[in-house]
Amino acid sequence: GENVEQHPSTLSVQEGDSAVIKCTYSDSASNYFPWYKQELGKRPQLIIDIRSNVGEKKDQRIAVTLNKTAKHFSLHITETQPEDSAVYFCAGGGGSYIPTFGRGTSLIVHP
Amino acid sequence: DTGVSQDPRHKITKRGQNVTFRCDPISEHNRLYWYRQTLGQGPEFLTYFQNEAQLEKSRLLSDRFSAERPKGSFSTLEIQRTEQGDSAMYLCASRGGGAETQYFGPGTRLLVL
């Protein structure tokens, strides 16, 4: 089955800096890679996703890049704000789509 | 609220008791997933329904766990003879046919004493 590794587990940045979270996956058949943001005590919410036929996708301050050859994808957040502080999860999967989630990255943005 | 809903939001039970959780997906979504999440971990897949059919079940899932989706709408997850290791957040998610995006419910937080 799919194995998704996520790094780092904790990321601390100053407001205004950029943050990058990286994930690797094992199953070459995986073709859909979402990123979720989970605030304390709340449900995971989709913030951006990318499909395997695209190398990069951007939505305002958030972007995701995908390298299918190397089997890794990354989340980029620019101009971070304190409200970006949360746990971020990547996931991979394909076929009938049973996603495998990474262990999460706790992002702390210091004002 | 037209999103995914779960009930109850919190459950405290004693070891050995049975518990049942309910998930109501987004109305037009035919696919429903159950996950378990513990502190510091990502959601861990438990089981998956397409309409009323249970198509996938995690090999890690104990036989004390059972899930149903009798009419292809809401789903229930039952845990029999609960153990302290069952303490976790149980998340439900749904998605529509032809789309990969999953929408999560708020979860049911279970504490087994």
CSV table of C-alpha atoms in Angstrom, one decimal:
chain,number,residue,atom,x,y,z
A,1,GLY,CA,0.0,0.0,0.0
A,2,GLU,CA,0.8,3.7,-0.1
A,3,ASN,CA,3.3,5.1,2.4
A,4,VAL,CA,3.4,8.9,2.9
A,5,GLU,CA,6.3,10.5,4.8
A,6,GLN,CA,6.0,14.2,5.9
A,7,HIS,CA,8.7,16.6,7.2
A,8,PRO,CA,9.2,18.5,9.3
A,9,SER,CA,7.1,17.5,12.2
A,10,THR,CA,7.3,21.0,13.6
A,11,LEU,CA,8.0,24.3,11.8
A,12,SER,CA,8.4,27.6,13.5
A,13,VAL,CA,8.6,30.8,11.5
A,14,GLN,CA,8.3,34.5,12.0
A,15,GLU,CA,5.3,36.3,10.6
A,16,GLY,CA,6.0,37.3,7.0
A,17,ASP,CA,8.4,34.4,6.3
A,18,SER,CA,7.8,31.5,4.0
A,19,ALA,CA,7.1,28.0,5.1
A,20,VAL,CA,7.7,24.8,3.2
A,21,ILE,CA,6.4,21.4,4.1
A,22,LYS,CA,7.5,18.3,2.2
A,23,CYS,CA,6.0,14.9,1.6
A,24,THR,CA,7.2,11.8,-0.2
A,25,TYR,CA,5.0,8.9,-1.3
A,26,SER,CA,5.8,5.3,-2.4
A,27,ASP,CA,3.0,4.2,-4.7
A,28,SER,CA,3.6,5.4,-8.3
A,29,ALA,CA,-0.1,4.8,-9.0
A,30,SER,CA,-1.0,7.7,-6.6
A,31,ASN,CA,-2.5,10.5,-8.7
A,32,TYR,CA,-4.2,12.9,-6.2
A,33,PHE,CA,-2.4,14.8,-3.5
A,34,PRO,CA,-4.5,17.0,-1.1
A,35,TRP,CA,-3.3,19.2,1.7
A,36,TYR,CA,-5.4,19.7,4.8
A,37,LYS,CA,-5.2,22.3,7.6
A,38,GLN,CA,-6.4,21.3,11.0
A,39,GLU,CA,-6.7,23.9,13.8
A,40,LEU,CA,-6.8,22.7,17.3
A,41,GLY,CA,-10.0,20.8,18.1
A,42,LYS,CA,-11.4,21.3,14.6
A,43,ARG,CA,-11.9,19.2,11.5
A,44,PRO,CA,-9.3,18.9,8.8
A,45,GLN,CA,-10.1,21.3,6.0
A,46,LEU,CA,-8.8,21.1,2.4
A,47,ILE,CA,-6.6,24.0,1.5
A,48,ILE,CA,-5.2,23.0,-1.8
A,49,ASP,CA,-4.8,19.8,-3.9
A,50,ILE,CA,-2.9,18.7,-7.0
A,51,ARG,CA,-3.3,16.0,-9.5
A,52,SER,CA,-0.6,14.0,-11.1
A,53,ASN,CA,-0.9,15.6,-14.5
A,54,VAL,CA,0.1,19.0,-13.0
A,55,GLY,CA,3.4,20.1,-11.7
A,56,GLU,CA,2.4,23.1,-9.7
A,57,LYS,CA,-0.7,24.8,-8.5
A,58,LYS,CA,-1.1,28.2,-6.7
A,59,ASP,CA,-3.9,29.8,-4.7
A,60,GLN,CA,-3.0,33.2,-3.3
A,61,ARG,CA,-0.3,32.7,-0.7
A,62,ILE,CA,-0.4,28.9,-1.0
A,63,ALA,CA,1.2,26.7,-3.6
A,64,VAL,CA,1.8,23.0,-4.1
A,65,THR,CA,4.5,21.5,-6.3
A,66,LEU,CA,4.7,17.9,-7.4
A,67,ASN,CA,7.6,15.9,-8.7
A,68,LYS,CA,6.3,12.6,-9.9
A,69,THR,CA,9.7,11.2,-10.9
A,70,ALA,CA,11.0,11.7,-7.4
A,71,LYS,CA,7.7,11.0,-5.8
A,72,HIS,CA,7.5,14.1,-3.6
A,73,PHE,CA,5.3,17.0,-3.3
A,74,SER,CA,5.5,20.2,-1.2
A,75,LEU,CA,3.3,22.9,0.3
A,76,HIS,CA,4.6,26.4,0.1
A,77,ILE,CA,3.0,29.2,2.2
A,78,THR,CA,4.3,32.7,1.6
A,79,GLU,CA,3.9,35.8,3.8
A,80,THR,CA,2.9,33.7,6.7
A,81,GLN,CA,0.4,35.1,9.2
A,82,PRO,CA,-0.4,34.1,12.8
A,83,GLU,CA,-3.7,32.6,11.6
A,84,ASP,CA,-1.7,30.1,9.5
A,85,SER,CA,-0.7,28.4,12.7
A,86,ALA,CA,-2.2,24.9,12.6
A,87,VAL,CA,-1.3,21.3,11.8
A,88,TYR,CA,-1.0,20.6,8.1
A,89,PHE,CA,-1.4,17.1,6.7
A,90,CYS,CA,-0.5,15.9,3.2
A,91,ALA,CA,-2.1,12.8,1.7
A,92,GLY,CA,-1.6,10.6,-1.3
A,93,GLY,CA,-3.7,8.0,-3.1
A,94,GLY,CA,-5.1,6.8,-6.3
A,95,GLY,CA,-7.4,4.3,-7.9
A,96,SER,CA,-10.4,3.8,-5.7
A,97,TYR,CA,-8.8,6.5,-3.6
A,98,ILE,CA,-8.2,5.4,-0.1
A,99,PRO,CA,-5.9,8.2,1.0
A,100,THR,CA,-2.9,7.7,3.2
A,101,PHE,CA,-2.1,10.7,5.4
A,102,GLY,CA,1.2,12.0,6.6
A,103,ARG,CA,1.8,12.4,10.3
A,104,GLY,CA,1.3,16.1,10.1
A,105,THR,CA,3.4,19.3,10.5
A,106,SER,CA,2.7,21.7,13.3
A,107,LEU,CA,3.3,25.2,11.9
A,108,ILE,CA,3.8,28.0,14.4
A,109,VAL,CA,3.9,31.5,13.1
A,110,HIS,CA,5.3,34.0,15.6
A,111,PRO,CA,3.9,37.5,15.4
B,1,ASP,CA,-25.2,23.6,7.9
B,2,THR,CA,-24.9,21.4,4.8
B,3,GLY,CA,-21.5,19.9,5.7
B,4,VAL,CA,-20.7,16.5,7.2
B,5,SER,CA,-22.1,16.1,10.7
B,6,GLN,CA,-21.2,13.6,13.4
B,7,ASP,CA,-22.9,12.7,16.6
B,8,PRO,CA,-22.0,12.6,19.4
B,9,ARG,CA,-19.2,15.1,19.5
B,10,HIS,CA,-17.8,13.6,22.7
B,11,LYS,CA,-18.2,10.2,24.4
B,12,ILE,CA,-16.8,9.0,27.6
B,13,THR,CA,-17.2,5.3,28.4
B,14,LYS,CA,-15.9,2.6,30.6
B,15,ARG,CA,-13.7,-0.1,29.3
B,16,GLY,CA,-15.8,-3.1,28.1
B,17,GLN,CA,-18.8,-1.0,27.1
B,18,ASN,CA,-20.1,-0.7,23.5
B,19,VAL,CA,-20.3,2.6,21.8
B,20,THR,CA,-21.9,3.7,18.5
B,21,PHE,CA,-21.2,6.8,16.5
B,22,ARG,CA,-23.2,8.3,13.7
B,23,CYS,CA,-22.1,10.2,10.6
B,24,ASP,CA,-24.3,12.2,8.2
B,25,PRO,CA,-22.5,12.9,5.0
B,26,ILE,CA,-23.1,15.7,2.5
B,27,SER,CA,-26.4,14.7,1.0
B,28,GLU,CA,-25.4,14.1,-2.6
B,29,HIS,CA,-22.1,12.3,-1.7
B,30,ASN,CA,-22.2,8.6,-2.3
B,31,ARG,CA,-18.8,7.8,-0.8
B,32,LEU,CA,-18.2,7.8,2.9
B,33,TYR,CA,-15.0,7.1,4.9
B,34,TRP,CA,-14.2,6.5,8.6
B,35,TYR,CA,-10.9,7.4,10.1
B,36,ARG,CA,-9.3,7.3,13.5
B,37,GLN,CA,-6.9,10.1,14.6
B,38,THR,CA,-4.7,10.1,17.7
B,39,LEU,CA,-2.7,12.9,19.1
B,40,GLY,CA,0.2,13.9,16.8
B,41,GLN,CA,-0.9,11.6,14.0
B,42,GLY,CA,-2.7,12.0,10.7
B,43,PRO,CA,-6.1,10.4,10.1
B,44,GLU,CA,-5.8,6.6,9.8
B,45,PHE,CA,-8.2,4.9,7.4
B,46,LEU,CA,-10.7,2.5,9.0
B,47,THR,CA,-13.3,1.7,6.3
B,48,TYR,CA,-14.9,3.0,3.1
B,49,PHE,CA,-18.5,2.8,1.7
B,50,GLN,CA,-19.7,3.5,-1.8
B,51,ASN,CA,-23.5,3.9,-1.4
B,52,GLU,CA,-24.5,1.1,1.0
B,53,ALA,CA,-21.6,-1.2,0.1
B,54,GLN,CA,-18.6,-1.5,2.4
B,55,LEU,CA,-15.8,-1.7,-0.2
B,56,GLU,CA,-12.7,-1.5,1.9
B,57,LYS,CA,-11.8,-2.2,5.5
B,58,SER,CA,-8.4,-1.6,7.0
B,59,ARG,CA,-6.5,-4.8,7.9
B,60,LEU,CA,-5.6,-3.1,11.1
B,61,LEU,CA,-9.2,-2.9,12.1
B,62,SER,CA,-10.1,-5.1,15.0
B,63,ASP,CA,-13.2,-7.3,14.7
B,64,ARG,CA,-14.6,-5.3,17.6
B,65,PHE,CA,-15.2,-2.6,15.1
B,66,SER,CA,-18.2,-2.7,12.7
B,67,ALA,CA,-19.7,-0.1,10.4
B,68,GLU,CA,-22.9,0.1,8.4
B,69,ARG,CA,-24.5,2.4,5.9
B,70,PRO,CA,-27.8,0.7,5.4
B,71,LYS,CA,-29.5,3.1,3.0
B,72,GLY,CA,-26.5,4.7,1.5
B,73,SER,CA,-27.0,7.9,3.4
B,74,PHE,CA,-25.9,8.1,7.1
B,75,SER,CA,-23.4,5.6,8.6
B,76,THR,CA,-22.8,4.2,12.0
B,77,LEU,CA,-19.5,3.0,13.5
B,78,GLU,CA,-19.8,0.6,16.5
B,79,ILE,CA,-17.0,-0.4,18.8
B,80,GLN,CA,-17.7,-3.4,21.0
B,81,ARG,CA,-16.0,-4.1,24.3
B,82,THR,CA,-14.1,-0.9,24.2
B,83,GLU,CA,-10.5,-0.8,25.4
B,84,GLN,CA,-8.4,2.2,26.6
B,85,GLY,CA,-6.4,2.0,23.3
B,86,ASP,CA,-9.6,2.9,21.4
B,87,SER,CA,-9.5,6.4,22.9
B,88,ALA,CA,-9.1,8.7,19.8
B,89,MET,CA,-10.9,11.1,17.6
B,90,TYR,CA,-13.1,9.3,15.1
B,91,LEU,CA,-13.6,11.2,11.9
B,92,CYS,CA,-16.0,10.7,9.1
B,93,ALA,CA,-15.5,12.1,5.6
B,94,SER,CA,-17.6,12.1,2.4
B,95,ARG,CA,-17.0,12.8,-1.3
B,96,GLY,CA,-19.1,12.9,-4.4
B,97,GLY,CA,-18.7,10.4,-7.3
B,98,GLY,CA,-16.1,11.5,-9.8
B,99,ALA,CA,-14.3,13.9,-7.4
B,100,GLU,CA,-11.4,13.1,-5.1
B,101,THR,CA,-12.0,15.9,-2.6
B,102,GLN,CA,-13.1,14.6,0.8
B,103,TYR,CA,-15.0,16.7,3.3
B,104,PHE,CA,-14.5,15.9,6.9
B,105,GLY,CA,-17.0,16.0,9.8
B,106,PRO,CA,-16.1,17.5,13.2
B,107,GLY,CA,-15.3,14.2,14.6
B,108,THR,CA,-16.3,12.2,17.7
B,109,ARG,CA,-13.8,12.3,20.5
B,110,LEU,CA,-13.9,9.0,22.5
B,111,LEU,CA,-12.4,8.5,25.9
B,112,VAL,CA,-12.3,5.0,27.3
B,113,LEU,CA,-11.7,5.0,31.1
